[in-house]
Amino acid sequence: MKPPPTSGRLRDAAALLPVLGVALLMPPVIRIFAADVEFAGLPLIVIYVFGVWLGLIAAAALLARRL
Amino acid sequence: MRSANLVLAIALIYVAVLFALAYVGDRRARSGRLGWLQSPLVYTLSISVYCSSWTFYGAVGSAARSGLEFATIYLGPTLIFAGWWLLLRKLVRIGHLHGITSIADMISSRYGKSAPLAALVTLISVVVSMPYIALQLKAITTSFQVVGNAGPDPLAGLPIAGPDFRLGFWITVGLAIFSVLFGTRNIDAKEQHPGVVAAIAFEAVVKLAALVVVGVLVVWGIGGGPTAIFAHAPPELLHAPDAFGSRWITTTFLAAAAIVCLPREFHVIVVESSDERQQRTASWLFPLYLFLTCLFIVPIAIAGIAFLPAGSNPDMFVLTLPMWAGHDAVAMFAFLGGFSSATSMVIVSCIAISTMVSNHIVMPIALQLNWVRESVSGEIRGLLMSSRRISICVLLMLGFLYFRLSGSPGALASIGLIAFAGVAQFLPSLVGGLFWRHANVGGALVGLAAGAGLWAYTLLLPNFGFIVTPDVVESGLFGLAWLRPQALFGLNGMDPLVHSVFWSLGVNTFLFAAVSLAREPRPLERLQSTLFVDVFRAPADTASIVMRRTAPVQELSVLAQRILGEYEAREFFRQAASAQNLGVDTPIADDTFITQLERKLAGSVGAASARALVSQVVTVETISLDELMKIADETQRVRAYSQELEEKSRQLGEAVERLKQLDSQKDEFLSQVSHEVRTPMASIRSFSEILRHTPDLKPEKAARFVRIINEESERLTRLLDSTLDLNMLERGEAPVDVTLIDPEVALENSIRVCQGLVATTKVRLSSGERVAGVTVRANADRIAQVFINLISNAIKYNTSPRPQVHVTSRIHEGTYEVLISDNGPGIRPEERERIFSKFVRGWAHTQTGASGAGLGLTISWQILRHLGGSLTLAEGSDSGACFRVALPVTAP
């Protein structure tokens, strides 16, 4: 099965997605959200980590559909 | 109602269900109706064999001990899958093209089908699997004890003092039987196990469902909603000061490495995959599975700390919380979930590692000792099968030994991380081999051996306590302080895991790169390197072009029958023969055929052993270095060529742009010239017509018309002269005799000529400061033409009530400059850019009636350009315009 022709921009985006994930989930960025703050009764850091995670999944799903 | 027997019965029923599923799966696969077995969903679920009981029980334990750190184990794989396009796609494509059977096969194939390398990778995998399998045994044993804890108050037995090793032993025996039955029922030519995949996909659903059910029960049944649960969280749990330091980075990295380097993960991701569509879906579906798995971990951990008696084992919260709340059914379901996660891990690990042991350790030894040379058809298959069965039993026993011997009880997660750090040693050779052409077998061997050694010394052995005793940990090997396993070379104050990963992977990577650079690769290594690195570019059958081999077809047939079995071997030969269009059942053993056969055999016994086997039969073998270089060059050349093409097309694009611009300039020029010509022509025509058709015209009127006709034709002549002049100047054909002249003389003459113009107007033409004795290289007439043009423009277009034109000259930084300024309407800022262009006239001409074609300034500008000088508009003049003529001074 030959893969359909893919635009260069999409391929670059696919390659850069994990880089973005690393930047968001590693110090120093993650330390910004480690503050002892609550948001709607939940700790900010929990919301942040799981939020970024869900964002990565959504982005990967979008890219997988179009790549 | 719970008793150990009931639990045992339920576990056995569950196992029977799994067998039924595997049986159905294999039946469907054999009849060619793969269907849903190859769906991306089943593929993704099978990858989740990653979530072993470390995840099911250990993640909550980890969360209860060190907060969010547990999440890194799942964030690492999320990052790798989100970036599947980079790494996984290439890995799977190579796996398919080369019939890769395991990670050891992958690494050894890349480095010239090296048998020693395959054996080393296998050995490391076996050692690494010890703590990992021990972890599963510990989890199953403990969960069995907890859930089967009969008595009036089940919680009285919590926390359990320690694992029951007798129970652990029998569980190990049970798992061994289970894995042997499951994993070695048949040797497939492609080393795929559709039945097993179906069973572990089912187990993946069970474990996720169990974790979610427990989570929902804890959050809404026990805790009273998420907010209430988080209100119970100890403050230091989620906000430890050093939560996001080096350990966070290290565990994420290890998890990312493990998802490709763990033998069982490599097996399900690469070996069991069937097409690229599967990875496309898994790239987001697998991270989603991990996300859902982790969603309830923190609430369960908090609830366990808050509600269960102090000192309870946090690794068992998933089980003990439902029991504490009196939900026996949920507890039982949780037990099954944990059982699923452990069994699926053990089965797939056993399949993957026993394949490696039989292909890369047993087979080479058998070949060396000539066990198989004399053997009859099918004997090799038998040898492989029994060696796999034995190695599964040995693996599980080793795991049990580790479980029994590792002194400290240790959390599940910390045992798992030891295994992760071990498999991460494969990363440099694996990834380096995929992207770095010059990586070679020397670097891979030395790097792997050194990295694994350091890992064992700094992380694995301190856990046992009998080779590296607490004494050695305290004061170093042989009492040498710089050899302390957790502060190697005096690097102390680090977390032991981070310390070990730093040294082992650092030294591993360094040696891998350094030895690779120092050593020239052998021809076969170079061929494999090209095939792997350029997998998306090089043709798949490159190997047969490069390798020239001859072998008696009869012996090849015997070999194939021994390994593939009679039926499959005959089928393979028949297909090859019909592809060669011979009309007989025996193919010619040409290079292509031998290469195909070797690849087919590699699917059963691994590339290194397949090569060794084929080499026994092959009589002559040469690797054509020339061809190899040609192929390597080809890909290089294609790349260079495409770059060249890109550059060329870019240049072409630019040239086209320039031509278009020139073309439109030419059109503009033509239309302007015709426009300029039309006006005088029209008046000439109309007046001559009047003269012709009106014989009784008054003589004075007729004289005026003739004068107009004369003036207009003169203007026409001037226009055409200017156009010709400009044309010649632009093409550099204007005859300009350049001599040494005094420009002041020309300037003086020009001013005098213009005085005549001034006489009829009220303009005051004045001359200011002037220099004397300047010599420039120029043509006196041309220079005068420029001066007259500039001065007459200044006079013609001056609308000031008291018009003035002022001329000065000076020497400025070795340049002779003439400034001609006026107090007229000036040049608007938006005109400054274009004022020297053809047919452009300043807005001032609309203020006066003065005529002009708009070529004077262009001609002047061209003249000065030819003479090496310049004509510019001086900046910042308040009112009016100031033109500056500049010419380089020749003599001082």
Short mmCIF file of N, CA and C in Angstrom, two decimals, chain B residues 539 541-548 591-592 595 624 627-628 631:
data_model
loop_
_atom_site.label_atom_id
_atom_site.label_comp_id
_atom_site.label_asym_id
_atom_site.label_seq_id
_atom_site.Cartn_x
_atom_site.Cartn_y
_atom_site.Cartn_z
N PRO B 539 15.87 0.29 -2.92
CA PRO B 539 14.96 -0.79 -3.29
C PRO B 539 15.17 -1.98 -2.36
N ASP B 541 15.16 -5.17 -2.88
CA ASP B 541 15.95 -6.32 -3.32
C ASP B 541 17.40 -5.95 -3.58
N THR B 542 17.84 -4.84 -2.95
CA THR B 542 19.22 -4.40 -3.15
C THR B 542 20.21 -5.51 -2.82
N ALA B 543 19.89 -6.28 -1.75
CA ALA B 543 20.83 -7.27 -1.27
C ALA B 543 21.24 -8.24 -2.38
N SER B 544 20.26 -8.62 -3.21
CA SER B 544 20.58 -9.63 -4.23
C SER B 544 21.44 -9.05 -5.35
N ILE B 545 21.44 -7.74 -5.50
CA ILE B 545 22.30 -7.14 -6.52
C ILE B 545 23.75 -7.17 -6.04
N VAL B 546 23.90 -7.00 -4.73
CA VAL B 546 25.23 -6.82 -4.19
C VAL B 546 25.91 -8.15 -3.88
N MET B 547 25.10 -9.12 -3.39
CA MET B 547 25.71 -10.38 -2.97
C MET B 547 25.68 -11.39 -4.11
N ARG B 548 26.82 -11.90 -4.44
CA ARG B 548 26.89 -12.92 -5.49
C ARG B 548 27.17 -14.26 -4.82
N ASP B 591 21.10 -15.32 -7.38
CA ASP B 591 21.30 -14.44 -6.23
C ASP B 591 19.98 -14.03 -5.60
N THR B 592 19.02 -13.68 -6.46
CA THR B 592 17.74 -13.23 -5.94
C THR B 592 17.07 -14.32 -5.13
N THR B 595 18.79 -14.91 -1.76
CA THR B 595 18.48 -13.82 -0.83
C THR B 595 17.05 -13.96 -0.28
N SER B 624 29.90 -7.68 -3.77
CA SER B 624 30.47 -6.74 -4.72
C SER B 624 30.52 -5.35 -4.08
N GLU B 627 29.25 -2.62 -6.41
CA GLU B 627 27.80 -2.48 -6.47
C GLU B 627 27.28 -1.78 -5.21
N LEU B 628 27.89 -2.19 -4.09
CA LEU B 628 27.47 -1.61 -2.81
C LEU B 628 27.68 -0.11 -2.79
N ILE B 631 25.15 1.60 -4.88
CA ILE B 631 23.84 1.78 -4.25
C ILE B 631 23.88 2.90 -3.22
#
